[in-house]
Amino acid sequence: MYGLLCESLHDFIKESYGDDVWKLVRERADVRLHSFVTHQVYSESVIPQIAKAASGVTGTPYNELMNSWGVYFLGFVGKYGYDRILKVLGRHVRDFINGLDNLHEYLRFSYPKVQPPTFFCQEESATGVTLHYRSKRKGYLHYAMGQLRQMGKQFYDCDIHVEVLSEQLVGDYSHVTMRLNFDNSAYRYIQKEDEEEQEILPITSDFFFEIFPFNIVFRQDMVVHNVGSGLATVFPDLDGKKINDTFLLARPLVEFTWNMIISHPNNLFEIMSKEPVKRERNLHNRVQIFNKLLLNGNSSSTMESWGDGSRCLKLKGQMRFMPEWESIIFLGTPVMESLSAMFKTGLYINDLSMHDSSRDLVLAGTQQSEELKRALIQEQKKSSKLEESMKMLDYEMKKTDDLLYRMIPKPVAKRLRKGEPAVNTCEVFPDVTILFSDVVGFTRICSHITPMQVVSMLNTMYTLFDTLSEKHHVFKVETIGDAYMVVAGAPEKTKYHAHNICDMALDMVRSIDHLKDPFTGNNIQIRVGIHSGMVVAGVVGHKMPRYGLYGDTVHTASAMESNGKEMHIQLSNATYEHLKGSHFIFEHRGTITIKGNVEIETYWLKGKRDK
């Protein structure tokens, strides 16, 4: 599976659903890579893993997602210039579809290890065509359907309606039959041309065979009756044998039988010898001489080091039925990945036909292959650097996230990241519990110690309280001087908000014992006040945004602290009502008057019974 497909799926998910969704998909699919190299080969499992994970994260049905990706892919390949190839594949839709099986052959130089599906057409009419789709990859049907529909719209301004007639597993590949319904008026025009008589120029079979030196003529029993001169140098005993005893059919994905070949007149056929080609006896000697004369004995550049490609001969070409001979002729051309592969099979440039571009293609293909290798190495180096940079970026983003979530609750921060205005995060919480604490005699302590000692003292105390806030699942709202404020029940609602705050308060009073006044050496003492009620909470403003609480509940909680006693926890009647019947121990204090001449009944929280 080439990186081109992986890259397109990566871009499709990011553009359709956003970066955050792609990050979740990557984690769920267990894909560690941040990006893909276009010409690099990846595991066949990568795309199914990503597609299934994307379906689960987005809630989009798998088939629908694959269809949308197929539509997207035709636009994606445009940035590599492949849309120019697609535009010239055929004058009409029927031409494109009939030549679909050959499409990947045009990309063979850039993607030599491509494993394409097979397409062939039947039952063509003025209203459409029946298309057979065979592939060793499972689960790509709707991806192909999306591409077919988009192809009609993008290149021919034509709506193609795809109807799946059957889907079955045949051996190790899936075979799907679908009907493509579209305006196929061009079919009538082609039929009319075929009916017209055309004058045929006479040509002898000897001259015909000379033009195609790698031809094979065989009859219905599959027995070979003629072999081209170029092929005969490699397989001198092929004449008289069955073609399917010597060669395997690599493409299309059908059985290697007479009837199957006859029914695929528009397909490109690729056959491969079952056994490796035997070298000539003196080939090794000639390799050594070649190395010494041309390469000065440089073993790293010798002919023998040019890859370890298979010595099985591959031929591709067209199968044509010749009614006069009652035979099929295979008009083949050797498939050579490099000059090294040609040398190993015992073929030479002059064995190829001089009447077509076979010789030029082999030489040009080798040159382009070397250029691609160099380009791939450079691309892999860039990808490696990018991968390292992305890991560092992930690490820095995690640090940024941790810092952000300390200032703003995670659910609220995510909403702000999606672009919601800050004011939209504000909401009413009908019942929360707020805690305030401060240091008794803080002003007096500060007057006797240095500013750095003040900072050190507060840092020690607040670090301790922060740890307790995480333990008891409460949110730290802010610190102002020696005042410390936390809330439970916002932004994450819970019916145990009063219980969590009281647990926190008891731990604060217990843990403060070991903190000393830097000036006197005495234990630092704190006051704690608690109140429950309704608040409005959210982020306001743009500069240095913070998550704030607003309402009378905040003022009352602050009053509970300022009107309390050292090393005591005072709570209002509203909080006490939440804790009736609980394991907490209370002592009734009585009624106090706070700002605004408001009288409130209060209690001391003394401890907690064992359950």
Coordinates of C-alpha atoms in Angstrom, one line a residue:
M1 CA 0.0 0.0 0.0
Y2 CA 1.7 3.2 -1.2
G3 CA 1.8 6.3 1.0
L4 CA -0.2 8.2 -1.7
L5 CA -3.4 6.5 -0.5
C6 CA -2.6 6.8 3.2
E7 CA -1.8 10.5 2.7
S8 CA -5.1 11.1 0.9
L9 CA -7.1 9.5 3.8
H10 CA -5.1 11.5 6.3
D11 CA -5.9 14.8 4.5
F12 CA -9.6 13.8 4.0
I13 CA -10.2 13.2 7.7
K14 CA -8.4 16.4 8.7
E15 CA -10.2 18.6 6.1
S16 CA -13.6 17.0 6.8
Y17 CA -13.6 16.6 10.5
G18 CA -10.6 18.7 11.9
D19 CA -7.2 18.2 13.5
D20 CA -8.7 17.1 16.9
V21 CA -10.7 14.3 15.3
W22 CA -7.6 13.1 13.3
K23 CA -5.6 13.0 16.6
L24 CA -8.3 10.8 18.2
V25 CA -8.5 8.6 15.0
R26 CA -4.7 8.1 15.0
E27 CA -4.7 7.1 18.7
R28 CA -7.7 4.7 18.3
A29 CA -6.1 3.1 15.2
D30 CA -2.8 2.8 17.0
V31 CA -1.0 4.6 14.1
R32 CA 2.2 6.2 15.5
L33 CA 3.0 8.1 12.2
H34 CA 2.1 11.7 11.9
S35 CA 2.5 11.8 8.1
F36 CA 3.1 9.5 5.2
V37 CA 5.7 9.5 2.4
T38 CA 4.0 9.4 -1.0
H39 CA 6.2 6.7 -2.7
Q40 CA 6.9 4.6 0.4
V41 CA 5.1 1.2 0.8
Y42 CA 3.2 0.7 4.1
S43 CA 1.4 -2.2 5.7
E44 CA -1.9 -3.2 4.1
S45 CA -3.6 -2.9 7.5
V46 CA -3.0 0.8 7.9
I47 CA -5.9 2.1 5.9
P48 CA -8.5 -0.3 7.2
Q49 CA -7.4 0.5 10.8
I50 CA -7.7 4.3 10.1
A51 CA -11.0 4.0 8.3
K52 CA -12.6 1.9 11.0
A53 CA -11.3 4.2 13.7
A54 CA -12.6 7.3 11.8
S55 CA -16.0 5.7 11.5
G56 CA -16.2 5.0 15.2
V57 CA -14.9 8.5 16.2
T58 CA -17.1 10.5 13.8
G59 CA -20.2 8.2 13.9
T60 CA -20.2 8.0 10.1
P61 CA -21.0 4.6 8.7
Y62 CA -17.9 2.8 7.3
N63 CA -19.3 2.5 3.8
E64 CA -20.4 6.1 3.7
L65 CA -17.0 7.3 4.9
M66 CA -15.2 5.2 2.3
N67 CA -17.5 6.6 -0.5
S68 CA -16.7 10.1 0.6
W69 CA -13.0 9.4 0.6
G70 CA -13.3 8.0 -2.9
V71 CA -14.9 11.3 -4.0
Y72 CA -12.2 13.3 -2.2
F73 CA -9.3 11.2 -3.7
L74 CA -10.0 12.5 -7.3
G75 CA -9.4 16.0 -6.2
F76 CA -6.5 15.1 -4.0
V77 CA -4.4 13.5 -6.8
G78 CA -4.7 16.8 -8.7
K79 CA -1.9 18.3 -6.6
Y80 CA 0.5 15.6 -8.0
G81 CA -0.7 16.2 -11.6
Y82 CA -2.3 12.8 -12.0
D83 CA -5.6 14.5 -12.9
R84 CA -4.0 15.3 -16.2
I85 CA -3.7 11.6 -16.9
L86 CA -7.3 11.0 -15.9
K87 CA -8.6 13.8 -18.2
V88 CA -7.1 12.2 -21.3
L89 CA -8.0 8.5 -20.7
G90 CA -11.0 8.7 -23.0
R91 CA -13.1 10.9 -25.1
H92 CA -16.3 9.6 -23.5
V93 CA -17.3 8.0 -20.2
R94 CA -17.4 4.6 -21.9
D95 CA -13.8 5.0 -23.1
F96 CA -12.7 5.8 -19.6
I97 CA -14.5 2.8 -18.1
N98 CA -13.4 0.4 -20.8
G99 CA -9.8 1.5 -20.2
L100 CA -10.0 1.6 -16.4
D101 CA -8.1 -1.7 -16.0
N102 CA -5.1 -0.1 -17.8
L103 CA -5.0 3.0 -15.6
H104 CA -2.5 1.7 -13.1
E105 CA -0.1 0.7 -15.9
Y106 CA 0.4 4.3 -16.7
L107 CA 1.7 4.8 -13.1
R108 CA 3.9 1.8 -13.1
F109 CA 7.2 3.8 -13.4
S110 CA 6.3 5.9 -10.3
Y111 CA 4.8 3.0 -8.3
P112 CA 6.4 -0.2 -9.5
K113 CA 5.0 -2.3 -6.6
V114 CA 1.4 -1.2 -7.1
Q115 CA -1.1 -4.0 -6.7
P116 CA -4.2 -2.7 -8.5
P117 CA -7.7 -4.2 -8.8
T118 CA -9.0 -5.6 -12.1
F119 CA -11.9 -4.1 -14.1
F120 CA -13.6 -5.4 -17.2
C121 CA -16.9 -4.4 -18.9
Q122 CA -19.8 -6.5 -20.3
E123 CA -23.3 -5.9 -21.6
E124 CA -22.7 -2.4 -22.8
S125 CA -25.7 -0.5 -24.1
A126 CA -26.8 3.1 -24.7
T127 CA -27.9 3.3 -21.0
G128 CA -24.7 2.1 -19.4
V129 CA -22.4 -0.8 -18.9
T130 CA -21.9 -3.8 -16.5
L131 CA -18.6 -3.5 -14.7
H132 CA -16.8 -6.3 -12.9
Y133 CA -14.5 -5.3 -10.1
R134 CA -12.0 -7.8 -8.7
S135 CA -9.5 -7.0 -5.9
K136 CA -7.4 -8.9 -3.3
R137 CA -8.1 -6.0 -0.9
K138 CA -11.4 -6.3 1.1
G139 CA -13.6 -3.3 2.0
Y140 CA -12.7 -0.9 -0.8
L141 CA -15.9 -1.3 -2.9
H142 CA -17.6 1.9 -1.7
Y143 CA -14.3 3.8 -2.1
A144 CA -14.2 2.7 -5.8
M145 CA -17.9 3.6 -6.2
G146 CA -17.2 7.1 -4.9
Q147 CA -14.4 7.5 -7.4
L148 CA -16.6 6.3 -10.3
R149 CA -19.4 8.8 -9.5
Q150 CA -16.9 11.7 -9.0
M151 CA -15.1 10.8 -12.3
G152 CA -18.4 11.2 -14.2
K153 CA -19.1 14.6 -12.6
Q154 CA -15.5 16.0 -12.7
F155 CA -14.4 15.0 -16.2
Y156 CA -17.5 14.4 -18.2
D157 CA -20.3 16.4 -16.5
C158 CA -22.3 13.2 -16.3
D159 CA -24.2 11.5 -13.5
I160 CA -23.3 7.9 -13.0
H161 CA -25.7 5.8 -10.9
V162 CA -24.0 2.7 -9.5
E163 CA -26.0 -0.4 -8.6
V164 CA -24.3 -3.4 -7.0
L165 CA -25.7 -6.5 -8.6
S166 CA -23.6 -9.1 -6.7
E167 CA -20.7 -9.4 -4.3
Q168 CA -18.8 -12.6 -3.6
L169 CA -15.4 -14.0 -2.5
V170 CA -13.6 -16.0 -5.2
G171 CA -10.5 -17.6 -3.8
D172 CA -8.3 -14.9 -2.2
Y173 CA -10.1 -11.9 -3.9
S174 CA -13.5 -10.3 -3.9
H175 CA -15.6 -10.2 -7.1
V176 CA -18.2 -7.4 -7.4
T177 CA -20.6 -7.0 -10.3
M178 CA -22.1 -3.6 -10.6
R179 CA -24.3 -1.8 -13.2
L180 CA -23.2 1.7 -14.1
N181 CA -26.2 3.6 -15.5
F182 CA -25.4 6.8 -17.5
D183 CA -26.1 8.5 -20.8
N184 CA -24.0 6.3 -23.1
S185 CA -25.0 7.8 -26.4
A186 CA -21.4 7.4 -27.7
Y187 CA -22.0 3.6 -27.8
R188 CA -24.4 4.0 -30.8
Y189 CA -21.9 6.0 -32.6
I190 CA -19.2 3.4 -32.1
Q191 CA -21.5 0.6 -33.2
K192 CA -22.3 2.5 -36.4
E193 CA -18.6 2.9 -37.2
D194 CA -18.0 -0.9 -36.6
E195 CA -20.7 -1.8 -39.0
E196 CA -19.1 0.2 -41.8
E197 CA -16.8 -1.9 -44.0
Q198 CA -13.2 -0.9 -43.8
E199 CA -10.5 -1.8 -46.3
I200 CA -7.8 -4.0 -44.7
L201 CA -4.3 -3.9 -46.0
P202 CA -2.7 -7.3 -46.6
I203 CA 0.3 -8.3 -44.4
T204 CA 2.2 -11.5 -44.1
S205 CA 2.4 -13.4 -40.8
D206 CA 6.3 -13.4 -40.9
F207 CA 6.4 -9.6 -41.1
F208 CA 3.7 -9.4 -38.3
F209 CA 5.8 -11.7 -36.1
E210 CA 8.9 -9.7 -36.7
I211 CA 7.1 -6.5 -35.5
F212 CA 6.2 -8.4 -32.3
P213 CA 9.2 -10.4 -31.2
F214 CA 7.6 -11.5 -28.0
N215 CA 4.3 -12.8 -29.4
I216 CA 2.7 -16.1 -28.5
V217 CA 0.1 -17.8 -30.7
F218 CA -2.0 -20.5 -29.0
R219 CA -5.3 -22.3 -29.8
Q220 CA -8.3 -23.3 -27.8
D221 CA -6.5 -26.2 -26.2
M222 CA -4.0 -23.5 -24.9
V223 CA -1.1 -25.2 -26.9
V224 CA 1.4 -22.8 -28.3
H225 CA 1.9 -22.9 -32.1
N226 CA 4.2 -19.9 -32.6
V227 CA 6.7 -18.0 -30.4
G228 CA 8.3 -14.7 -31.3
S229 CA 12.0 -14.6 -32.0
G230 CA 12.8 -12.5 -28.9
L231 CA 10.9 -14.8 -26.6
A232 CA 12.3 -17.9 -28.3
T233 CA 15.9 -16.9 -27.1
V234 CA 14.7 -17.2 -23.5
F235 CA 12.2 -20.1 -23.9
P236 CA 13.5 -22.1 -26.9
D237 CA 11.2 -25.1 -26.0
L238 CA 7.9 -23.2 -25.5
D239 CA 6.5 -24.2 -28.9
G240 CA 4.2 -27.2 -28.5
K241 CA 3.6 -26.7 -24.8
K242 CA 0.5 -25.3 -23.1
I243 CA 0.9 -21.6 -22.3
N244 CA -0.6 -22.0 -18.9
D245 CA 1.9 -24.7 -18.0
T246 CA 4.8 -22.2 -18.5
F247 CA 3.2 -18.9 -17.5
L248 CA 1.0 -17.7 -14.7
L249 CA -1.7 -15.0 -15.3
A250 CA -0.9 -12.0 -13.0
R251 CA -3.5 -9.7 -14.5
P252 CA -6.4 -9.5 -14.8
L253 CA -7.5 -11.5 -11.7
V254 CA -9.3 -14.3 -13.7
E255 CA -8.6 -17.9 -14.5
F256 CA -6.0 -18.5 -17.3
T257 CA -8.5 -20.2 -19.7
W258 CA -9.5 -19.7 -23.3
N259 CA -13.0 -18.5 -22.4
M260 CA -11.9 -16.0 -19.9
I261 CA -9.4 -14.5 -22.3
I262 CA -12.0 -14.2 -25.0
S263 CA -14.4 -12.4 -22.7
H264 CA -11.8 -9.7 -21.8
P265 CA -10.9 -8.1 -25.1
N266 CA -10.2 -4.6 -23.6
N267 CA -8.0 -5.7 -20.8
L268 CA -4.2 -5.5 -20.6
F269 CA -2.8 -9.0 -19.8
E270 CA 0.3 -9.6 -17.7
I271 CA 1.8 -13.1 -17.6
M272 CA 4.9 -14.3 -15.6
S273 CA 7.0 -17.4 -16.1
K274 CA 6.5 -20.1 -13.4
E275 CA 10.2 -20.9 -13.3
P276 CA 13.2 -18.5 -13.2
V277 CA 14.9 -17.9 -16.5
K278 CA 18.1 -19.9 -16.9
R279 CA 21.2 -17.8 -17.6
E280 CA 23.6 -18.6 -20.3
R281 CA 26.7 -20.5 -19.1
N282 CA 29.1 -17.7 -19.8
L283 CA 27.0 -15.0 -18.3
H284 CA 29.0 -14.9 -15.0
N285 CA 32.2 -14.4 -16.9
R286 CA 30.7 -11.6 -18.9
V287 CA 29.5 -9.9 -15.8
Q288 CA 33.0 -9.9 -14.4
I289 CA 34.5 -8.5 -17.6
F290 CA 31.8 -5.8 -17.7
N291 CA 32.6 -4.8 -14.1
K292 CA 36.4 -4.6 -14.7
L293 CA 36.1 -2.7 -18.0
L294 CA 33.4 -0.2 -17.1
L295 CA 33.2 0.0 -13.4
N296 CA 36.9 -0.4 -12.4
G297 CA 36.1 -3.2 -10.1
N298 CA 34.0 -1.1 -7.7
S299 CA 32.0 -3.8 -6.0
S300 CA 29.4 -1.4 -4.6
S301 CA 28.4 -0.5 -8.2
T302 CA 28.7 -3.8 -10.0
M303 CA 26.1 -5.4 -12.2
E304 CA 25.5 -8.1 -9.6
S305 CA 24.7 -5.6 -7.0
W306 CA 21.8 -4.1 -9.0
G307 CA 19.0 -5.4 -6.7
D308 CA 17.9 -8.9 -6.2
G309 CA 14.8 -8.9 -8.4
S310 CA 13.2 -12.1 -9.5
R311 CA 14.6 -13.7 -12.7
C312 CA 11.1 -14.8 -13.7
L313 CA 10.2 -13.2 -17.0
K314 CA 7.1 -10.9 -17.0
L315 CA 5.3 -9.9 -20.2
K316 CA 2.4 -7.6 -20.6
G317 CA 0.3 -6.9 -23.7
Q318 CA -3.0 -7.5 -25.4
M319 CA -4.7 -10.8 -26.2
R320 CA -6.4 -10.7 -29.7
F321 CA -8.5 -13.5 -31.2
M322 CA -7.5 -14.2 -34.8
P323 CA -10.6 -15.9 -36.5
E324 CA -8.5 -16.8 -39.6
W325 CA -6.1 -18.8 -37.5
E326 CA -8.7 -19.9 -34.9
S327 CA -6.1 -18.8 -32.4
I328 CA -5.3 -16.1 -29.9
I329 CA -2.2 -14.0 -30.3
F330 CA -0.6 -12.4 -27.3
L331 CA 1.2 -9.3 -28.3
G332 CA 3.6 -9.0 -25.4
T333 CA 6.4 -6.8 -24.3
P334 CA 8.9 -7.6 -21.5
V335 CA 8.3 -5.8 -18.1
M336 CA 11.7 -4.8 -16.9
E337 CA 12.1 -2.9 -13.6
S338 CA 15.7 -2.2 -14.4
L339 CA 18.6 -3.0 -16.8
S340 CA 19.8 -5.4 -14.1
A341 CA 16.6 -7.4 -14.4
M342 CA 17.0 -7.5 -18.2
F343 CA 20.6 -8.7 -17.9
K344 CA 19.7 -11.5 -15.4
T345 CA 17.0 -12.9 -17.7
G346 CA 19.4 -13.0 -20.6
L347 CA 17.7 -10.4 -22.7
Y348 CA 19.3 -7.5 -24.5
I349 CA 18.1 -4.2 -25.9
N350 CA 18.3 -5.5 -29.5
D351 CA 15.9 -8.4 -28.6
L352 CA 13.1 -5.8 -28.2
S353 CA 11.1 -4.5 -31.1
M354 CA 12.6 -1.6 -33.0
H355 CA 9.2 -0.7 -34.5
D356 CA 7.7 0.6 -31.3
S357 CA 8.9 2.4 -28.1
S358 CA 9.9 -0.7 -26.1
R359 CA 13.6 0.1 -26.2
D360 CA 13.1 3.7 -25.3
L361 CA 10.7 2.8 -22.4
V362 CA 13.2 0.3 -20.8
L363 CA 16.0 2.9 -20.9
A364 CA 13.8 5.8 -19.8
G365 CA 12.2 3.7 -17.1
T366 CA 15.6 2.7 -15.7
Q367 CA 16.6 6.4 -15.6
Q368 CA 13.4 7.5 -14.0
S369 CA 13.6 4.6 -11.5
E370 CA 17.0 5.8 -10.3
E371 CA 15.7 9.4 -10.1
L372 CA 12.7 8.2 -8.1
K373 CA 15.0 6.2 -5.7
R374 CA 17.0 9.3 -5.0
A375 CA 13.9 11.4 -4.6
L376 CA 12.4 8.8 -2.2
I377 CA 15.6 8.8 -0.1
Q378 CA 15.3 12.6 0.2
E379 CA 11.6 12.4 0.9
Q380 CA 12.2 9.7 3.6
K381 CA 14.9 12.0 5.2
K382 CA 12.4 14.9 5.2
S383 CA 9.7 12.6 6.6
S384 CA 11.9 11.4 9.4
K385 CA 12.7 15.0 10.3
L386 CA 9.0 15.9 10.1
E387 CA 8.2 12.9 12.3
E388 CA 10.7 14.0 14.9
S389 CA 9.4 17.6 14.8
M390 CA 5.8 16.3 15.2
K391 CA 6.8 14.3 18.3
M392 CA 8.4 17.4 19.8
L393 CA 5.3 19.4 18.9
D394 CA 3.1 16.8 20.5
Y395 CA 5.2 17.0 23.7
E396 CA 5.1 20.8 23.7
M397 CA 1.3 20.8 23.1
K398 CA 0.8 18.4 26.0
K399 CA 2.8 20.8 28.2
T400 CA 0.6 23.7 26.9
D401 CA -2.5 21.7 27.5
D402 CA -1.5 20.8 31.1
L403 CA -0.9 24.5 31.8
L404 CA -4.2 25.5 30.2
Y405 CA -6.2 22.9 32.1
R406 CA -4.7 24.2 35.3
M407 CA -6.2 27.7 34.6
I408 CA -9.4 26.7 32.8
P409 CA -11.4 23.4 33.3
K410 CA -10.8 20.9 30.5
P411 CA -14.4 20.8 29.1
V412 CA -14.5 24.6 29.0
A413 CA -11.0 24.9 27.3
K414 CA -12.1 22.5 24.6
R415 CA -15.1 24.6 23.8
L416 CA -12.9 27.7 23.5
R417 CA -10.6 25.9 21.2
K418 CA -13.4 25.1 18.9
G419 CA -14.0 28.8 18.5
E420 CA -16.9 29.4 20.8
P421 CA -17.0 32.9 22.2
A422 CA -15.9 33.1 25.9
V423 CA -19.3 34.4 27.0
N424 CA -20.9 31.3 25.7
T425 CA -19.1 29.2 28.3
C426 CA -20.9 31.0 31.1
E427 CA -23.8 29.0 32.7
V428 CA -25.9 28.8 35.8
F429 CA -25.1 26.1 38.3
P430 CA -28.0 25.8 40.8
D431 CA -26.1 24.1 43.5
V432 CA -22.3 24.2 44.2
T433 CA -20.1 24.4 47.3
I434 CA -17.4 27.0 47.6
L435 CA -14.4 27.0 50.0
F436 CA -12.3 30.0 51.0
S437 CA -9.2 29.9 53.3
D438 CA -6.6 32.5 54.4
V439 CA -3.6 32.7 56.7
V440 CA -4.2 34.1 60.2
G441 CA -2.0 37.2 60.7
F442 CA -0.7 37.2 57.2
T443 CA 0.0 40.9 57.1
R444 CA 2.0 40.7 60.4
I445 CA 4.0 37.8 59.1
C446 CA 4.9 39.6 55.9
S447 CA 6.1 42.7 57.7
H448 CA 8.8 40.6 59.4
I449 CA 10.2 38.5 56.5
T450 CA 11.6 39.2 53.1
P451 CA 9.4 39.1 49.9
M452 CA 11.2 35.9 48.8
Q453 CA 10.4 34.2 52.1
V454 CA 6.7 35.2 51.6
V455 CA 6.7 33.7 48.1
S456 CA 8.4 30.5 49.4
M457 CA 5.9 30.1 52.2
L458 CA 2.9 30.6 50.0
N459 CA 4.3 28.3 47.3
T460 CA 4.8 25.5 49.9
M461 CA 1.3 26.0 51.2
Y462 CA -0.5 26.3 47.8
T463 CA 1.4 23.3 46.4
L464 CA 0.1 21.2 49.3
F465 CA -3.5 22.5 48.7
D466 CA -3.3 21.9 45.0
T467 CA -2.4 18.3 45.6
L468 CA -5.4 18.0 47.9
S469 CA -7.7 19.6 45.3
E470 CA -6.8 16.9 42.8
K471 CA -7.3 14.2 45.5
H472 CA -10.8 15.4 46.3
H473 CA -11.9 16.3 42.7
V474 CA -12.5 20.0 43.3
F475 CA -11.5 22.8 41.0
K476 CA -9.1 25.5 42.2
V477 CA -10.6 28.8 41.1
E478 CA -7.9 31.3 42.2
T479 CA -5.5 32.6 44.8
I480 CA -5.3 36.2 45.8
G481 CA -2.5 36.9 48.3
D482 CA -3.0 34.4 51.1
A483 CA -6.6 33.6 50.0
Y484 CA -7.3 30.2 48.4
M485 CA -10.6 29.5 46.7
V486 CA -11.9 26.1 45.4
V487 CA -15.3 24.9 44.2
A488 CA -17.1 21.6 43.8
G489 CA -20.1 21.1 41.5
A490 CA -18.8 23.3 38.7
P491 CA -17.9 23.0 35.9
E492 CA -18.5 19.2 36.5
K493 CA -21.7 18.7 38.3
T494 CA -21.9 16.3 41.2
K495 CA -24.4 15.7 44.0
Y496 CA -21.5 15.2 46.4
H497 CA -20.1 18.7 46.1
A498 CA -20.5 19.5 49.8
H499 CA -18.9 16.2 50.8
N500 CA -15.9 16.7 48.6
I501 CA -15.3 20.3 49.9
C502 CA -15.6 19.2 53.5
D503 CA -13.1 16.4 53.0
M504 CA -10.8 18.9 51.4
A505 CA -11.2 21.3 54.3
L506 CA -10.4 18.7 56.9
D507 CA -7.3 17.7 55.1
M508 CA -6.2 21.3 54.7
V509 CA -6.4 21.9 58.5
R510 CA -4.6 18.6 59.3
S511 CA -1.8 19.1 56.7
I512 CA -1.0 22.7 57.7
D513 CA 0.5 21.6 61.0
H514 CA 4.1 21.2 59.7
L515 CA 4.3 24.6 58.0
K516 CA 6.1 27.2 60.1
D517 CA 6.1 31.0 60.3
P518 CA 9.6 31.9 59.0
F519 CA 9.9 34.7 61.6
T520 CA 8.7 33.2 64.8
G521 CA 9.0 29.5 64.0
N522 CA 5.5 28.9 65.2
N523 CA 3.0 26.8 63.2
I524 CA 1.1 28.7 60.5
Q525 CA -2.7 28.9 61.2
I526 CA -5.5 29.2 58.7
R527 CA -9.2 30.0 58.7
V528 CA -11.7 28.1 56.4
G529 CA -15.2 29.0 55.4
I530 CA -17.7 27.0 53.3
H531 CA -21.1 27.9 51.7
S532 CA -23.4 26.2 49.2
G533 CA -25.7 27.8 46.7
M534 CA -26.2 29.0 43.1
V535 CA -23.5 30.6 41.0
V536 CA -22.9 31.7 37.5
A537 CA -19.5 30.3 36.2
G538 CA -17.6 30.8 33.0
V539 CA -14.8 32.6 31.2
V540 CA -15.1 36.3 30.5
G541 CA -12.8 38.6 28.6
H542 CA -10.1 37.9 26.1
K543 CA -6.8 38.9 27.8
M544 CA -5.6 36.5 30.4
P545 CA -8.9 34.6 30.6
R546 CA -9.7 32.7 33.8
Y547 CA -12.6 30.6 34.9
G548 CA -14.6 32.7 37.4
L549 CA -17.5 32.3 39.8
Y550 CA -20.1 35.1 40.3
G551 CA -23.0 35.6 42.7
D552 CA -24.0 36.0 46.3
T553 CA -22.8 32.5 47.1
V554 CA -19.2 33.6 46.5
H555 CA -19.5 36.5 48.9
T556 CA -21.2 34.4 51.6
A557 CA -18.5 31.8 51.4
S558 CA -15.9 34.5 51.7
A559 CA -17.8 35.8 54.8
M560 CA -17.8 32.4 56.3
E561 CA -14.0 32.5 56.2
S562 CA -13.4 36.1 57.4
N563 CA -15.8 35.6 60.3
G564 CA -14.3 32.3 61.4
K565 CA -11.6 31.3 63.9
E566 CA -8.0 30.1 63.4
M567 CA -7.7 26.4 62.7
H568 CA -11.5 26.1 62.5
I569 CA -13.8 25.3 59.5
Q570 CA -17.0 27.3 59.5
L571 CA -19.9 26.4 57.2
S572 CA -23.3 27.8 56.6
N573 CA -26.7 26.2 57.2
A574 CA -27.1 25.7 53.5
T575 CA -24.0 23.4 53.4
Y576 CA -25.0 21.7 56.6
E577 CA -28.4 20.8 55.0
H578 CA -26.5 18.9 52.3
L579 CA -24.6 16.9 54.9
K580 CA -27.3 15.8 57.3
G581 CA -27.1 12.1 58.0
S582 CA -23.5 12.0 56.8
H583 CA -20.4 10.8 58.7
F584 CA -19.2 14.4 59.3
I585 CA -19.2 15.7 62.9
F586 CA -20.6 19.3 63.5
E587 CA -20.8 21.7 66.3
H588 CA -23.6 24.3 66.2
R589 CA -22.0 27.8 66.5
G590 CA -25.1 30.0 66.3
T591 CA -26.1 33.0 64.2
I592 CA -23.6 35.5 62.9
T593 CA -24.2 38.8 61.0
I594 CA -22.3 39.4 57.8
K595 CA -22.0 42.3 55.4
G596 CA -25.4 43.8 54.6
N597 CA -26.8 43.0 58.1
V598 CA -27.6 39.5 56.9
E599 CA -27.9 36.9 59.7
I600 CA -26.8 33.3 58.9
E601 CA -26.9 30.2 61.1
T602 CA -23.5 28.5 61.1
Y603 CA -21.7 25.4 62.2
W604 CA -18.1 24.2 63.0
L605 CA -16.9 21.2 61.1
K606 CA -15.0 19.2 63.7
G607 CA -14.2 16.0 61.9
K608 CA -15.5 12.8 60.4
R609 CA -16.5 9.5 61.8
D610 CA -15.2 6.2 60.5
K611 CA -17.7 4.6 58.2

